[in-house]
Coordinates of C-alpha atoms in Angstrom, one line a residue:
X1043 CA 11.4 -12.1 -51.8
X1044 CA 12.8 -13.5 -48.3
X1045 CA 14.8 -16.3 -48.3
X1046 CA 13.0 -19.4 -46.7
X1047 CA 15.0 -19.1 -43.4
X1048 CA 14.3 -15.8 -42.8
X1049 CA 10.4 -15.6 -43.9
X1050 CA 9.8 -19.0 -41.4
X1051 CA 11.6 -15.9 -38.7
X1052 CA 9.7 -13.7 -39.4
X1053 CA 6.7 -15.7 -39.5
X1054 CA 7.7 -17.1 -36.0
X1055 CA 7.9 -13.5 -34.8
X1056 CA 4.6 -12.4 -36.2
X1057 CA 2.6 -15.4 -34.4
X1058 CA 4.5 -14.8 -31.3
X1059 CA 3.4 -11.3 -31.5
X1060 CA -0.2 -12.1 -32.4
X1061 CA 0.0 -14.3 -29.5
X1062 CA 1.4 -11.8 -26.8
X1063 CA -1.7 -9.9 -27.8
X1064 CA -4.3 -12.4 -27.7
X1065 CA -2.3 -13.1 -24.6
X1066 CA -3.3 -9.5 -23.0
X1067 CA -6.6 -9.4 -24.6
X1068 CA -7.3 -12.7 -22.5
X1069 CA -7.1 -10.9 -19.0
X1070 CA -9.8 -12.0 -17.2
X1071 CA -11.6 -8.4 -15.9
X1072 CA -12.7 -8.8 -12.4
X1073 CA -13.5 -6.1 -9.9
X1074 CA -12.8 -6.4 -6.3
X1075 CA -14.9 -4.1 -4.1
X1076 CA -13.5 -2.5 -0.5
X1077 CA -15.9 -1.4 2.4
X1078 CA -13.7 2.2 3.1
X1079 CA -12.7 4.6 1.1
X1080 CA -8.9 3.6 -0.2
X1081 CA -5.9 3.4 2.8
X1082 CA -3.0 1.6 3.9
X1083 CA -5.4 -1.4 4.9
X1084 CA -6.2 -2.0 1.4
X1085 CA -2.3 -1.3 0.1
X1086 CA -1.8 -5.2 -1.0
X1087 CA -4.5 -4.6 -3.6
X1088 CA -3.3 -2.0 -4.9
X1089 CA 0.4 -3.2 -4.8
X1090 CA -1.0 -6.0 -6.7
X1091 CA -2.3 -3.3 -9.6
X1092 CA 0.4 -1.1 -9.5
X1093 CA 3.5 -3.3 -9.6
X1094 CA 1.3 -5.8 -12.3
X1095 CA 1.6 -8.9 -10.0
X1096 CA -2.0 -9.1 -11.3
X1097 CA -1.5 -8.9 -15.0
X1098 CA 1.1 -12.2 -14.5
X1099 CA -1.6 -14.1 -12.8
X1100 CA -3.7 -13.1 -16.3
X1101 CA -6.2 -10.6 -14.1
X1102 CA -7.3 -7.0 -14.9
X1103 CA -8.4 -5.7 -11.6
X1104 CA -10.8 -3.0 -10.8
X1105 CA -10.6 -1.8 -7.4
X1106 CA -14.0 0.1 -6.7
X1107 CA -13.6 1.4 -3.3
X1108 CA -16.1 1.6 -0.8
X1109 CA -16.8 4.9 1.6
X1110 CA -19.7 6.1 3.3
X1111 CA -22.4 6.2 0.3
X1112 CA -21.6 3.1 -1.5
X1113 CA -22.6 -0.6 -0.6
X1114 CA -20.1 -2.8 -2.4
X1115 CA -20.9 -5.7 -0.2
X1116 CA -24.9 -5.7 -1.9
X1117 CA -23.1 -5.9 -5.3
X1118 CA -21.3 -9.1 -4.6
X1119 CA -24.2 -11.8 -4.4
X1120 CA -26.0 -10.2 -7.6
X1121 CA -22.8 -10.7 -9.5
X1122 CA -21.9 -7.1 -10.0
X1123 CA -18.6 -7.6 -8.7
X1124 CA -16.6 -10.6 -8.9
X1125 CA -14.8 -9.9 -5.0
X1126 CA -15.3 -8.7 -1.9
X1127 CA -12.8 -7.1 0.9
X1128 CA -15.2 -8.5 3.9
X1129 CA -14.7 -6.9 7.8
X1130 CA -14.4 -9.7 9.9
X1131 CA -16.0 -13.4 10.1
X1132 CA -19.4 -11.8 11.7
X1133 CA -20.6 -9.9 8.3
X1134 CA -19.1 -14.0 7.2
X1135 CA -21.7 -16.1 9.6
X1136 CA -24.8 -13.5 8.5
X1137 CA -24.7 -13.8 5.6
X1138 CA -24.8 -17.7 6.2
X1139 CA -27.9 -17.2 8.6
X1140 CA -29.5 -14.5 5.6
X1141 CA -28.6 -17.2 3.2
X1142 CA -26.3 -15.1 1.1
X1143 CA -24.5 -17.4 -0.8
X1144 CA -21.0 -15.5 -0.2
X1145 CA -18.0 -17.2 1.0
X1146 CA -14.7 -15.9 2.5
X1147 CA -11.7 -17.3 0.8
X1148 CA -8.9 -15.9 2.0
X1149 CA -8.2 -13.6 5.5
X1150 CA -5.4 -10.8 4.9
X1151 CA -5.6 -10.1 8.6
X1152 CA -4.6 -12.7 10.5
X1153 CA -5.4 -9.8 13.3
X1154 CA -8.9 -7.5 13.5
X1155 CA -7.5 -4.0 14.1
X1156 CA -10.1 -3.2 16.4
X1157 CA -8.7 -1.2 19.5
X1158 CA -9.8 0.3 22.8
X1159 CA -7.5 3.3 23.8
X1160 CA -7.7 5.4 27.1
X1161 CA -5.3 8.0 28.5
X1162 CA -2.0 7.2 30.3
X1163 CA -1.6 8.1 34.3
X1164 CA -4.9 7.9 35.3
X1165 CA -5.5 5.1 36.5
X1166 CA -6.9 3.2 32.9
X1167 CA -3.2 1.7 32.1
X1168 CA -4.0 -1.9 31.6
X1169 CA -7.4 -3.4 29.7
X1170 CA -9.0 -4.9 33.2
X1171 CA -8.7 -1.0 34.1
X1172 CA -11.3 0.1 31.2
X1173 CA -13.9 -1.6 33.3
X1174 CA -13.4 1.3 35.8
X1175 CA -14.6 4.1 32.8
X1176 CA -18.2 5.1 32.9
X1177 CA -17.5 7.0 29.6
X1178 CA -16.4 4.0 27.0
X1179 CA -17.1 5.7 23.6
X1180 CA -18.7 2.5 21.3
X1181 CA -20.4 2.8 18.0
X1182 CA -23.8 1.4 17.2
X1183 CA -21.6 -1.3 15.1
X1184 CA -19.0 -1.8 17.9
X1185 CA -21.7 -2.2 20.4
X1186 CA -23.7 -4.9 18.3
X1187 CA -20.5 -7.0 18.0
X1188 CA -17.4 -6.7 19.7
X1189 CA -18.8 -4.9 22.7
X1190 CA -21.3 -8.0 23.3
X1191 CA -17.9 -10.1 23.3
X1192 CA -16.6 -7.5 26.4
X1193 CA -19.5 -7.9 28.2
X1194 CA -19.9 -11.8 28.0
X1195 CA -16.4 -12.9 28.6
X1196 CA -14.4 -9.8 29.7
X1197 CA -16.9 -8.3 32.5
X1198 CA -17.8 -4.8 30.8
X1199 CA -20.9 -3.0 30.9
X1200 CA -23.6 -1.8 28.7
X1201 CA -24.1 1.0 31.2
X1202 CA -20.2 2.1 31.1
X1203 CA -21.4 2.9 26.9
X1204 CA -22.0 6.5 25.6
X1205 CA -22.4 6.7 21.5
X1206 CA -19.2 7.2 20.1
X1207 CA -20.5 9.6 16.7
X1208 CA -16.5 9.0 15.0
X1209 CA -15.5 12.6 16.7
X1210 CA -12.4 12.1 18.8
X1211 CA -13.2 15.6 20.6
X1212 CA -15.0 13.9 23.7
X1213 CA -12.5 11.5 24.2
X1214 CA -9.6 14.4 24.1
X1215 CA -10.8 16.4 26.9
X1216 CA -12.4 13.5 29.4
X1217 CA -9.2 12.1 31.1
X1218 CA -11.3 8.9 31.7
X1219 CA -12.9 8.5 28.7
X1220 CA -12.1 5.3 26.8
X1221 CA -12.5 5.2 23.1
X1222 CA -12.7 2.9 20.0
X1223 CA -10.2 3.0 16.9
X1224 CA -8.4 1.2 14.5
X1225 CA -4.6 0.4 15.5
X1226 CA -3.5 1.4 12.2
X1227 CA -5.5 5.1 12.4
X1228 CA -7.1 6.8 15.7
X1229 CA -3.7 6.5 17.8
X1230 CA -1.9 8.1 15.2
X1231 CA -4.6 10.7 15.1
X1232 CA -4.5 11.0 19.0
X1233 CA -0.9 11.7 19.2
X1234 CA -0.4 14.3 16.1
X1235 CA -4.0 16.6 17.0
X1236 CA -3.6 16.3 21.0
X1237 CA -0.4 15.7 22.4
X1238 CA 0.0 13.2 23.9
X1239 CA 0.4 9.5 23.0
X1240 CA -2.7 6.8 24.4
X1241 CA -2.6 3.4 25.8
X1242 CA -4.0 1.4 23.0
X1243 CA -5.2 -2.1 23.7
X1244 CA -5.9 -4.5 20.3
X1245 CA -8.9 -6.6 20.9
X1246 CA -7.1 -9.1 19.5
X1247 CA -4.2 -9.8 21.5
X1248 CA -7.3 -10.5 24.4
X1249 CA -9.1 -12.6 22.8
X1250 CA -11.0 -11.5 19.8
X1251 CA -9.7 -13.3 17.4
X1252 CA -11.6 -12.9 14.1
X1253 CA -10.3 -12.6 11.2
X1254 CA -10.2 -9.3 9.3
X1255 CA -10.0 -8.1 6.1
X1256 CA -11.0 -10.7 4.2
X1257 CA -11.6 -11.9 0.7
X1258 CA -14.9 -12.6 -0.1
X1259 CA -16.4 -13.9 -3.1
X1260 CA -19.8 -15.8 -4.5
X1261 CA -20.1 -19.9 -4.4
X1262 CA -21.6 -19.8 -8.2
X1263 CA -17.5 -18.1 -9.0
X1264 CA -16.6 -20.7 -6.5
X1265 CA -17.9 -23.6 -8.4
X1266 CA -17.2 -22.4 -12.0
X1267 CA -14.2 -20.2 -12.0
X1268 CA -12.1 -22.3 -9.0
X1269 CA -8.9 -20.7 -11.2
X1270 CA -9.8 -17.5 -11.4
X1271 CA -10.3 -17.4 -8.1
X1272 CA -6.9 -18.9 -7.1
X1273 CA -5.3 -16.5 -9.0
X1274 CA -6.5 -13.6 -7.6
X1275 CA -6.0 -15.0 -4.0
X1276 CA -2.6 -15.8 -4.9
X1277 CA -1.9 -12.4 -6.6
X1278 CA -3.0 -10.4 -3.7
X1279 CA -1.2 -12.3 -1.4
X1280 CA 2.3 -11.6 -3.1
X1281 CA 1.0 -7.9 -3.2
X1282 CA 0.7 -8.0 0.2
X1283 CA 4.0 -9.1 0.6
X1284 CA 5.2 -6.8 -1.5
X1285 CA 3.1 -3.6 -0.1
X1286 CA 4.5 -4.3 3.3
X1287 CA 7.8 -5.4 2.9
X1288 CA 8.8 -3.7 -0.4
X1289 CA 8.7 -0.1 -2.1
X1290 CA 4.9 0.8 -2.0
X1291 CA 5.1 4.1 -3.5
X1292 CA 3.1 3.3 -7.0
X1293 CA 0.7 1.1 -4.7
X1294 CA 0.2 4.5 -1.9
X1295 CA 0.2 6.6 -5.2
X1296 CA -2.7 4.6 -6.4
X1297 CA -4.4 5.2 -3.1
X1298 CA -4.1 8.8 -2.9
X1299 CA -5.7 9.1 -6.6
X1300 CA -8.6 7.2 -4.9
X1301 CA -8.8 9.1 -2.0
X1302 CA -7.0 12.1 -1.7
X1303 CA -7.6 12.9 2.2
X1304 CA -4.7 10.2 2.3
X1305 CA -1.0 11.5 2.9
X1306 CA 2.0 9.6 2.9
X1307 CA 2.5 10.1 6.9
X1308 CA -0.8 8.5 7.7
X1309 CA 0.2 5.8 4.8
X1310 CA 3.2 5.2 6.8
X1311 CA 2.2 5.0 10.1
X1312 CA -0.4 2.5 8.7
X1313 CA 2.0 0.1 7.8
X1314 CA 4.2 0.5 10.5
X1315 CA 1.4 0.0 12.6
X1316 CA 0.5 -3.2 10.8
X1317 CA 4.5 -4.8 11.3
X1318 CA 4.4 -3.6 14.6
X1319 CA 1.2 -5.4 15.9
X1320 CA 1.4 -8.5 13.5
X1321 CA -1.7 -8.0 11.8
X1322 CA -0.8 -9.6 8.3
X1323 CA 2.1 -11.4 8.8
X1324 CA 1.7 -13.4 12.3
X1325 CA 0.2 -16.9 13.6
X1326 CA -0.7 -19.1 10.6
X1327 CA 0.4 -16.8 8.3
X1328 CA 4.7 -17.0 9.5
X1329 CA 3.9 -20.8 8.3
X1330 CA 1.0 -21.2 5.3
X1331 CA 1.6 -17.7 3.7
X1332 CA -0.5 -14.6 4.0
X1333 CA -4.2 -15.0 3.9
X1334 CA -4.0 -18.0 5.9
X1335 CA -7.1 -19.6 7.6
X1336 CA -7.7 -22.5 9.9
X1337 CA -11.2 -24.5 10.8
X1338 CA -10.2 -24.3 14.3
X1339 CA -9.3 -19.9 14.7
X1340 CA -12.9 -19.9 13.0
X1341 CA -15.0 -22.4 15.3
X1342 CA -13.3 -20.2 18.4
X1343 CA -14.4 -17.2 16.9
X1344 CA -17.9 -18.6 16.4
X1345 CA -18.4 -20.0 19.5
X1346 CA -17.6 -16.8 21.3
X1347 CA -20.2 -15.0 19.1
X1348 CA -22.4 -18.0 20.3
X1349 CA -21.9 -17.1 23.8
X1350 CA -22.4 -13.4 23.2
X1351 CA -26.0 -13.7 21.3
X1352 CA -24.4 -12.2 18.3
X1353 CA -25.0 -15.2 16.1
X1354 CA -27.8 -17.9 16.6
X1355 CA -26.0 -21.3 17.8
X1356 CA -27.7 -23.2 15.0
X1357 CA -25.7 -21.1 12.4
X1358 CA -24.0 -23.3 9.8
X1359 CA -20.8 -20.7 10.5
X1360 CA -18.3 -23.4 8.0
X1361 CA -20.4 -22.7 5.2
X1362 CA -18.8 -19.0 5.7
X1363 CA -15.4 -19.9 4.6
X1364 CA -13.3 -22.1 2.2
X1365 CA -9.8 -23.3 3.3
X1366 CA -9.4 -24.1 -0.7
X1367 CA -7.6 -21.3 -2.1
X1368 CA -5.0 -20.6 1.2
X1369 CA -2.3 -22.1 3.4
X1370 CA 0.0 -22.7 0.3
X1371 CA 3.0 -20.9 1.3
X1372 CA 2.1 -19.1 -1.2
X1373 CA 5.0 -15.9 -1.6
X1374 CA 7.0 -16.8 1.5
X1375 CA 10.0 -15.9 0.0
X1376 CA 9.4 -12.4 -0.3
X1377 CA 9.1 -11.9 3.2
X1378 CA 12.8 -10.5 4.2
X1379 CA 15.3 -13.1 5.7
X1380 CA 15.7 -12.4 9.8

């Protein structure tokens, strides 16, 4: 028989035990749908799974990736899946005129990664010179957003557009072709498969300034489960911080068992790309923490989707977004020290 002292012990030890397992059996299971298969865009996410900054904030995350065949985004307002990585603050205002009752929460890119590129020394060297091109290689997508920005308040023309079917052959052999990309992919892809390295111009940095990659979720979650959504803001943000600052290599592993077209040089040059152009980690964000938003970034954005007869000027674009869950500060000490 154990002597008082020790059976209270050991008693202790069994309910803390019991506890640590009720403890993990309490995770709350939420899964958190991308629009693309998995890259270095997504990395934060799956930082935030692999290095278990998720299991602290008491989540079990699913990441069900997105691709060419699947429509994650239809899954979020029937309550199939608890999150959402949105594109930009357009898909955001729709779903406000459609009456979707989906709101953005949080906005990893402080940047959209949207680019223009053209080749250097012909005469298509700064972005005014792309309205020289006749051949401006625009998707069906890019042509019903950001291309009716370009037209409205940077003088380009619809006639300029020839149907850009995500083949980078045309652009590689017409000198004065201009093309459409992501910073963080189709330079790269330029410079290793032809040779030579492309002027790249980020919408962005001229004036197009949604928000990108955002977090999305339901207003029913909203309303009932205000902590659960905190938490998983709050844990992707630190896994953000820690997929771009710190050692990613369980996070890119992760990725690469999702998708296995990745490889760790196109990983790379995704987040260098990222650093370089400031699409995390700049404006707000260097102040209120990654994911930060602001009423007035949004109304701008808005109003130039107003002017370019992308969204009706009726549109109640605030009830899009919630400032509720972001501008905490919340892992600005894991961003390194200048």
């Amino acid at each position: 028989m154990l002597p008082r002292r020790a059976f209270v012990l050991a008693l202790a030890a069994a309910a803390a035990a019991a506890a640590g397992t009720g403890q993990a059996a309490a995770l709350d299971k939420v899964t958190f749908g991308t629009n693309w298969l998995a890259e270095a865009e997504h990395g934060g996410y799956y930082q935030a799974v692999a290095d278990g900054t998720y299991a602290k904030y008491g989540l079990d995350v699913t990441i069900q990736q997105g691709g060419p065949t699947a429509n994650n985004r239809m899954l979020l307002p029937v309550g199939k899946i608890e999150f959402y990585l949105g594109a930009n603050m357009i898909q955001a205002f729709a779903a406000v005129e459609e009456n979707i009752p989906t709101v953005v929460v949080a906005a990893i890119f402080q940047k959209d990664p949207q680019v223009l590129m053209s080749h250097p020394g012909v005469g298509l060297d700064t972005f005014d010179d792309l309205k020289k091109s006749d051949n401006i290689l625009i998707s069906k997508e890019g042509i019903a957003s950001y291309y009716q920005w370009l037209k409205t308040e940077k003088g380009f023309s619809e006639k300029q557009v020839k149907p850009y079917m995500f083949n980078a052959a045309p652009f590689i052999t017409d000198k004065r072709a201009v093309q459409q990309g992501y910073v963080t992919s189709e330079p790269y892809q330029i410079e290793t498969k032809a040779g030579f390295k492309p002027n790249v111009f980020l919408l962005a940095d001229y004036g197009f300034d949604t928000y990108s990659t955002t977090i999305e979720t339901t207003r029913k979650l909203i309303e009932t489960k205000p902590d659960l959504v905190q938490r998983f803001v709050d844990a992707s943000i630190i896994g953000w911080y820690n997929y771009i600052y710190g050692d990613n290599r369980a996070a890119n592993a992760l990725i690469k068992k999702d998708n296995p077209e990745m490889t760790d040089a196109l990983l790379a040059n995704g987040v260098a790309k990222m650093k370089e152009y400031g699409i995390v980690d700049s404006g707000d964000a260097l102040k209120l923490g990654i994911g930060a938003m602001s009423d007035h970034q949004i109304k701008s954005f808005f109003d130039k989707m107003v002017r370019a007869k992308v969204v009706k000027a009726g549109t109640d674009y605030w009830r899009s977004y919630t400032l509720q869950f972001v501008n905490k500060g919340v892992g600005l000490d894991l961003r390194p020290k200048p």
